[in-house]
Amino acid sequence: MHASKHGQRQVGRYRQFRKIPLAAAVALAFAAPAWAQQAAPPAQKDKEARTLDTVTVTAQKREENLQEVPISLQVLGNAQLEQQNVSSFSDYAKMIPSLSYGTAGGGVFSGPGFVQVYMRGVASGGDGNHSGSQPSVGMYLDEQPITTIQGALDIHMYDIDRVEALAGPQGTLYGASSQSGTVRIITRKPDPTGFSAGAAVEVNAIDGGGIGHVLEGFVNLPIKENTAAVRLVGWQKHDAGYVDNLLGTRTYPTSGIVDDNADLAEKNYNTADTAGMRAALRFDINDRWTITPQVIAQKQKAYGSAGIDPLVGSAAAGYDASSGEMAVKHFYPEFSDDRWYQAAMTVEGKVGNFDLTYVFSHLKRDVDSASDYSDYGYWYDALAGYGAYFYDNNGDLINPAQHIEAKDGYTRTSHELRIASPQDNRVRVVAGLFWQEQTHDIQQRYRVDGLADVLSVSGWPETIWLTQQDRRDRDQAVFGQVSFDATDKLELTAGGRWFRSENGLKGYFGFANGYSSGSSLDPVDRYGEAGCLAQYGAPSNWVPYDGAPCKVFDKGIKENDATYRLNATWKIDDKKLVYATWSQGYRPGGINRRGTLPPYVSDFLTNYEAGWKTSWAGGTLIFNGAVFRENWKDFQFSYLGQNGLTEIRNANQARIDGMELDLSWAATYNLQFTGSFAWYDAKLTENFCGWLRPDGKPETVCPAGTVNPNGDVVDGPQAAAGTALPVTPRFKGALNARYTFELGSGEAYWQASLSHASKRRVDMRSAETALLGYLDGYTLVDLSAGWRKDSWSVDVFLKNAFDERAQMTRFAQCAALTCGNEPYTVIAQPRTLGIRVSKDF
């Protein structure tokens, strides 16, 4: 029995645009300058060459000129974010070549809010399912980390000062979640010197999809002249859909039962509605101490699937309806209700002539979601007669399709205290303490409608599988960095971070006793209700765990180690420098969601890098770059294993060689070009066999005919040495051209942006790659034009102007060797035409 879609959707729908022809869309995109031509001409401007602005960053936890920071660091300033209509992570990710990302698969809702971030090719293809590895890229909002165990918050990009992307290990100053890099979103701060406000309205239409809108506004209110102010920011948006859930049926081979989705079929059903706010207060206690408390909160309701199904309409998949280019045929409700807030406080002051900073943050996130999981039932039935094991209380076979109801609760609390010596000293020191605790309350209920009571988990009707677990991750660190001006041209830096981590997972996972493993298994390997019987005896002796029948396992792992960084920087002159860096990053180990598996341990990344920062032609040309080699030791590899659960193992060694270039050129007063480019060669340097040796190290010798610890004869390594790592392309680049000119009594512009990524693997393993294939290379073009007069501005934009079906990620509902017969591909949003009107007060 299916829930009606009307109970899951908000009342009130937007009428759909008809498909917009490309020629008409381009004409509309450049209409803004045309209607403005009759305005009076402004006063003549100075036509001398424009120099590039100085960019101030805080990447090393000090205010510094970007061109003097010896890090591969790309910055998107406020002007660039606004000019390129950046509103979300995916918008700025395509502009930063070192960034790649994926979405959660494996039965987890695959809509907005579930993004895994990767940098510099440090990606093993992990699916991000529950209780996975901690992120390898740190995401920060100002000074506060915004990553949860499953992924980072997707911050709405409005009233943002800049985005800083630090490529390479940042383990010294930023810690565990910055193994391969760090992304910092820096907000605009309260300004006590005067009132300011702004508002913007946007309407957009997706080619072949729906109509969306964005409402945004901010106000900066001085409370006490020159000493206190509050800044309030709010947004509400509707993301239109473009993926159809087509009407169709599915026939299950064993029983012949036919399922249909008549109550859920809908056009453009992958929509999302979001509302959020951000508030910050700045209070200058005196001329030496400042307190800045802030809070950000958001609520998002999303529906449908971001992935499209290439098998829609295929008889091999059991469908009988016509196919659609951007479509799926799903049979159960799919939605996410994502609510979160983060409260934070920053205290800044001086002790003598040293800067002292204390940062506190507390994040709470709750996500209720539902997912279609019928592919699991269908393909297991088609390949292994799975449907014969599903019956009702009368013993009759039933539809074996599954759907997931999930509740996830995340918290993260962190403290950082650091001190920094004066920046103009010959010897400069930054040192501090860091502590954080993360929790994840996991509830996943895999339901089969009409399932017999004997096959259902006790106390959970129609539930074939239940996960009820609690995860807790703690880490503490002491860090420090010393810089020394050996001469007026040579700067030497050394830093270290000494850390201790403690990660634990406990709870219940598994079937009812009717489906649980037999008595021949060792009791320590039992799970589900069979595990309850093995540990506690008769059901009358069971002590329920958070609503589950019992606590099947309770495990933890403790680790301590250190990471280090060395840097030498040679300042050729005031406009040019070169540097060499050796640095390390790490991720803590943890406990597998399948508690009967061994834990996984920390993995480390060691970086060897040489780079340059240069300014030429009187400041009109900036050319920065870096070349590097990174060795990834015993890296954590996540994959969907038995029963569709994520399994994490340490998987040998990998190496990433690469080059990153960043170019800005003010060609004339009116015309400016910016470009960023990256080349990566990321590959395994040892075989991945898929199991551990008795000493706990990954096995690397497994020729065809080898018998693994489970007694299975293997055909050779699952991924041979030299295999390319997944997710990251060998080449990624972005190029932007912007031309401004006087028009009437205001200033107009046109802009063109191009981003390109080459072909990428989806999975590291050979057999899975044969099923999931590769993601094709893509080129996206965005066009925009606008006009500004006084405090008003009008912008017209055309994103994905040539309607490229750019393949961003791919996943399957369960293990690729089963559900890989029906993969889902997440594509870039189709061509989108929008108009935006904004006003400053």
PDB file of C-alpha atoms in Angstrom, residues 483-586:
ATOM      1  CA  SER A 483      57.346  31.481  11.105  1.00  0.00           C
ATOM      2  CA  PHE A 484      60.807  33.010  10.990  1.00  0.00           C
ATOM      3  CA  ASP A 485      62.180  35.648   8.610  1.00  0.00           C
ATOM      4  CA  ALA A 486      65.641  34.229   8.053  1.00  0.00           C
ATOM      5  CA  THR A 487      66.416  37.198   5.748  1.00  0.00           C
ATOM      6  CA  ASP A 488      64.316  39.960   4.243  1.00  0.00           C
ATOM      7  CA  LYS A 489      63.529  37.556   1.403  1.00  0.00           C
ATOM      8  CA  LEU A 490      63.461  34.073   3.013  1.00  0.00           C
ATOM      9  CA  GLU A 491      60.703  32.964   5.397  1.00  0.00           C
ATOM     10  CA  LEU A 492      60.762  29.558   7.124  1.00  0.00           C
ATOM     11  CA  THR A 493      57.704  27.991   8.750  1.00  0.00           C
ATOM     12  CA  ALA A 494      57.257  24.856  10.848  1.00  0.00           C
ATOM     13  CA  GLY A 495      54.050  23.581  12.401  1.00  0.00           C
ATOM     14  CA  GLY A 496      52.545  20.548  14.062  1.00  0.00           C
ATOM     15  CA  ARG A 497      49.272  19.201  15.389  1.00  0.00           C
ATOM     16  CA  TRP A 498      49.159  16.558  18.093  1.00  0.00           C
ATOM     17  CA  PHE A 499      45.771  14.859  18.283  1.00  0.00           C
ATOM     18  CA  ARG A 500      43.833  12.205  20.141  1.00  0.00           C
ATOM     19  CA  SER A 501      40.600  10.730  18.779  1.00  0.00           C
ATOM     20  CA  GLU A 502      37.999   8.420  20.280  1.00  0.00           C
ATOM     21  CA  ASN A 503      35.200   7.038  18.125  1.00  0.00           C
ATOM     22  CA  GLY A 504      32.418   4.665  19.144  1.00  0.00           C
ATOM     23  CA  LEU A 505      29.308   3.042  17.689  1.00  0.00           C
ATOM     24  CA  LYS A 506      26.657   0.980  19.447  1.00  0.00           C
ATOM     25  CA  GLY A 507      23.148  -0.308  18.937  1.00  0.00           C
ATOM     26  CA  TYR A 508      21.107  -2.752  16.872  1.00  0.00           C
ATOM     27  CA  PHE A 509      21.266  -3.685  13.210  1.00  0.00           C
ATOM     28  CA  GLY A 510      19.685  -6.589  11.398  1.00  0.00           C
ATOM     29  CA  PHE A 511      16.688  -8.766  10.631  1.00  0.00           C
ATOM     30  CA  ALA A 512      14.019 -10.372  12.721  1.00  0.00           C
ATOM     31  CA  ASN A 513      14.839 -13.873  13.920  1.00  0.00           C
ATOM     32  CA  GLY A 514      12.874 -15.327  11.006  1.00  0.00           C
ATOM     33  CA  TYR A 515      15.540 -14.015   8.635  1.00  0.00           C
ATOM     34  CA  SER A 516      18.583 -14.070  10.890  1.00  0.00           C
ATOM     35  CA  SER A 517      21.694 -16.176  10.455  1.00  0.00           C
ATOM     36  CA  GLY A 518      21.801 -19.785  11.642  1.00  0.00           C
ATOM     37  CA  SER A 519      23.139 -21.147  14.906  1.00  0.00           C
ATOM     38  CA  SER A 520      26.350 -22.425  13.299  1.00  0.00           C
ATOM     39  CA  LEU A 521      27.865 -18.921  13.319  1.00  0.00           C
ATOM     40  CA  ASP A 522      30.066 -17.755  16.151  1.00  0.00           C
ATOM     41  CA  PRO A 523      27.919 -15.710  18.596  1.00  0.00           C
ATOM     42  CA  VAL A 524      30.212 -12.691  18.215  1.00  0.00           C
ATOM     43  CA  ASP A 525      29.331 -12.600  14.514  1.00  0.00           C
ATOM     44  CA  ARG A 526      25.581 -12.739  15.075  1.00  0.00           C
ATOM     45  CA  TYR A 527      23.435  -9.684  14.501  1.00  0.00           C
ATOM     46  CA  GLY A 528      19.759  -8.780  14.413  1.00  0.00           C
ATOM     47  CA  GLU A 529      17.444 -10.779  16.637  1.00  0.00           C
ATOM     48  CA  ALA A 530      19.747 -13.794  16.244  1.00  0.00           C
ATOM     49  CA  GLY A 531      22.391 -11.663  17.941  1.00  0.00           C
ATOM     50  CA  CYS A 532      19.951 -10.877  20.752  1.00  0.00           C
ATOM     51  CA  LEU A 533      19.329 -14.622  21.229  1.00  0.00           C
ATOM     52  CA  ALA A 534      23.054 -15.414  21.191  1.00  0.00           C
ATOM     53  CA  GLN A 535      23.906 -12.767  23.787  1.00  0.00           C
ATOM     54  CA  TYR A 536      20.872 -12.681  26.064  1.00  0.00           C
ATOM     55  CA  GLY A 537      18.997 -15.947  25.550  1.00  0.00           C
ATOM     56  CA  ALA A 538      15.209 -16.004  25.497  1.00  0.00           C
ATOM     57  CA  PRO A 539      13.370 -12.846  24.346  1.00  0.00           C
ATOM     58  CA  SER A 540      12.120 -12.343  27.887  1.00  0.00           C
ATOM     59  CA  ASN A 541      15.735 -11.534  28.866  1.00  0.00           C
ATOM     60  CA  TRP A 542      16.218  -8.886  26.163  1.00  0.00           C
ATOM     61  CA  VAL A 543      16.590  -5.269  27.226  1.00  0.00           C
ATOM     62  CA  PRO A 544      15.304  -2.987  24.434  1.00  0.00           C
ATOM     63  CA  TYR A 545      17.760  -0.435  23.087  1.00  0.00           C
ATOM     64  CA  ASP A 546      16.133   2.840  22.055  1.00  0.00           C
ATOM     65  CA  GLY A 547      13.090   0.951  20.763  1.00  0.00           C
ATOM     66  CA  ALA A 548      15.106  -1.834  19.079  1.00  0.00           C
ATOM     67  CA  PRO A 549      14.934  -5.432  20.423  1.00  0.00           C
ATOM     68  CA  CYS A 550      18.371  -5.224  22.111  1.00  0.00           C
ATOM     69  CA  LYS A 551      21.867  -3.788  21.897  1.00  0.00           C
ATOM     70  CA  VAL A 552      23.744  -6.092  19.510  1.00  0.00           C
ATOM     71  CA  PHE A 553      27.165  -4.445  19.771  1.00  0.00           C
ATOM     72  CA  ASP A 554      29.061  -1.633  21.479  1.00  0.00           C
ATOM     73  CA  LYS A 555      32.528  -0.880  20.089  1.00  0.00           C
ATOM     74  CA  GLY A 556      35.065   1.910  20.168  1.00  0.00           C
ATOM     75  CA  ILE A 557      38.514   2.817  18.920  1.00  0.00           C
ATOM     76  CA  LYS A 558      41.104   5.241  20.331  1.00  0.00           C
ATOM     77  CA  GLU A 559      44.047   6.714  18.454  1.00  0.00           C
ATOM     78  CA  ASN A 560      46.685   9.393  18.929  1.00  0.00           C
ATOM     79  CA  ASP A 561      49.285  10.695  16.514  1.00  0.00           C
ATOM     80  CA  ALA A 562      50.623  13.897  15.002  1.00  0.00           C
ATOM     81  CA  THR A 563      50.846  15.728  11.678  1.00  0.00           C
ATOM     82  CA  TYR A 564      53.486  18.249  10.653  1.00  0.00           C
ATOM     83  CA  ARG A 565      54.165  20.992   8.120  1.00  0.00           C
ATOM     84  CA  LEU A 566      57.359  22.643   6.841  1.00  0.00           C
ATOM     85  CA  ASN A 567      57.501  25.570   4.425  1.00  0.00           C
ATOM     86  CA  ALA A 568      60.163  27.771   2.871  1.00  0.00           C
ATOM     87  CA  THR A 569      59.133  30.937   1.000  1.00  0.00           C
ATOM     88  CA  TRP A 570      61.463  33.067  -1.134  1.00  0.00           C
ATOM     89  CA  LYS A 571      60.240  36.584  -1.956  1.00  0.00           C
ATOM     90  CA  ILE A 572      61.817  37.465  -5.297  1.00  0.00           C
ATOM     91  CA  ASP A 573      60.457  41.022  -5.029  1.00  0.00           C
ATOM     92  CA  ASP A 574      57.331  42.803  -3.821  1.00  0.00           C
ATOM     93  CA  LYS A 575      55.264  41.195  -6.591  1.00  0.00           C
ATOM     94  CA  LYS A 576      56.625  37.662  -6.797  1.00  0.00           C
ATOM     95  CA  LEU A 577      57.387  34.736  -4.488  1.00  0.00           C
ATOM     96  CA  VAL A 578      58.075  31.017  -4.732  1.00  0.00           C
ATOM     97  CA  TYR A 579      57.597  28.408  -2.016  1.00  0.00           C
ATOM     98  CA  ALA A 580      58.173  24.761  -1.162  1.00  0.00           C
ATOM     99  CA  THR A 581      55.984  22.851   1.306  1.00  0.00           C
ATOM    100  CA  TRP A 582      55.949  19.451   2.976  1.00  0.00           C
ATOM    101  CA  SER A 583      52.709  18.854   4.865  1.00  0.00           C
ATOM    102  CA  GLN A 584      50.499  16.104   6.279  1.00  0.00           C
ATOM    103  CA  GLY A 585      46.799  15.562   6.810  1.00  0.00           C
ATOM    104  CA  TYR A 586      44.752  12.774   8.370  1.00  0.00           C
TER     105      TYR A 586
END
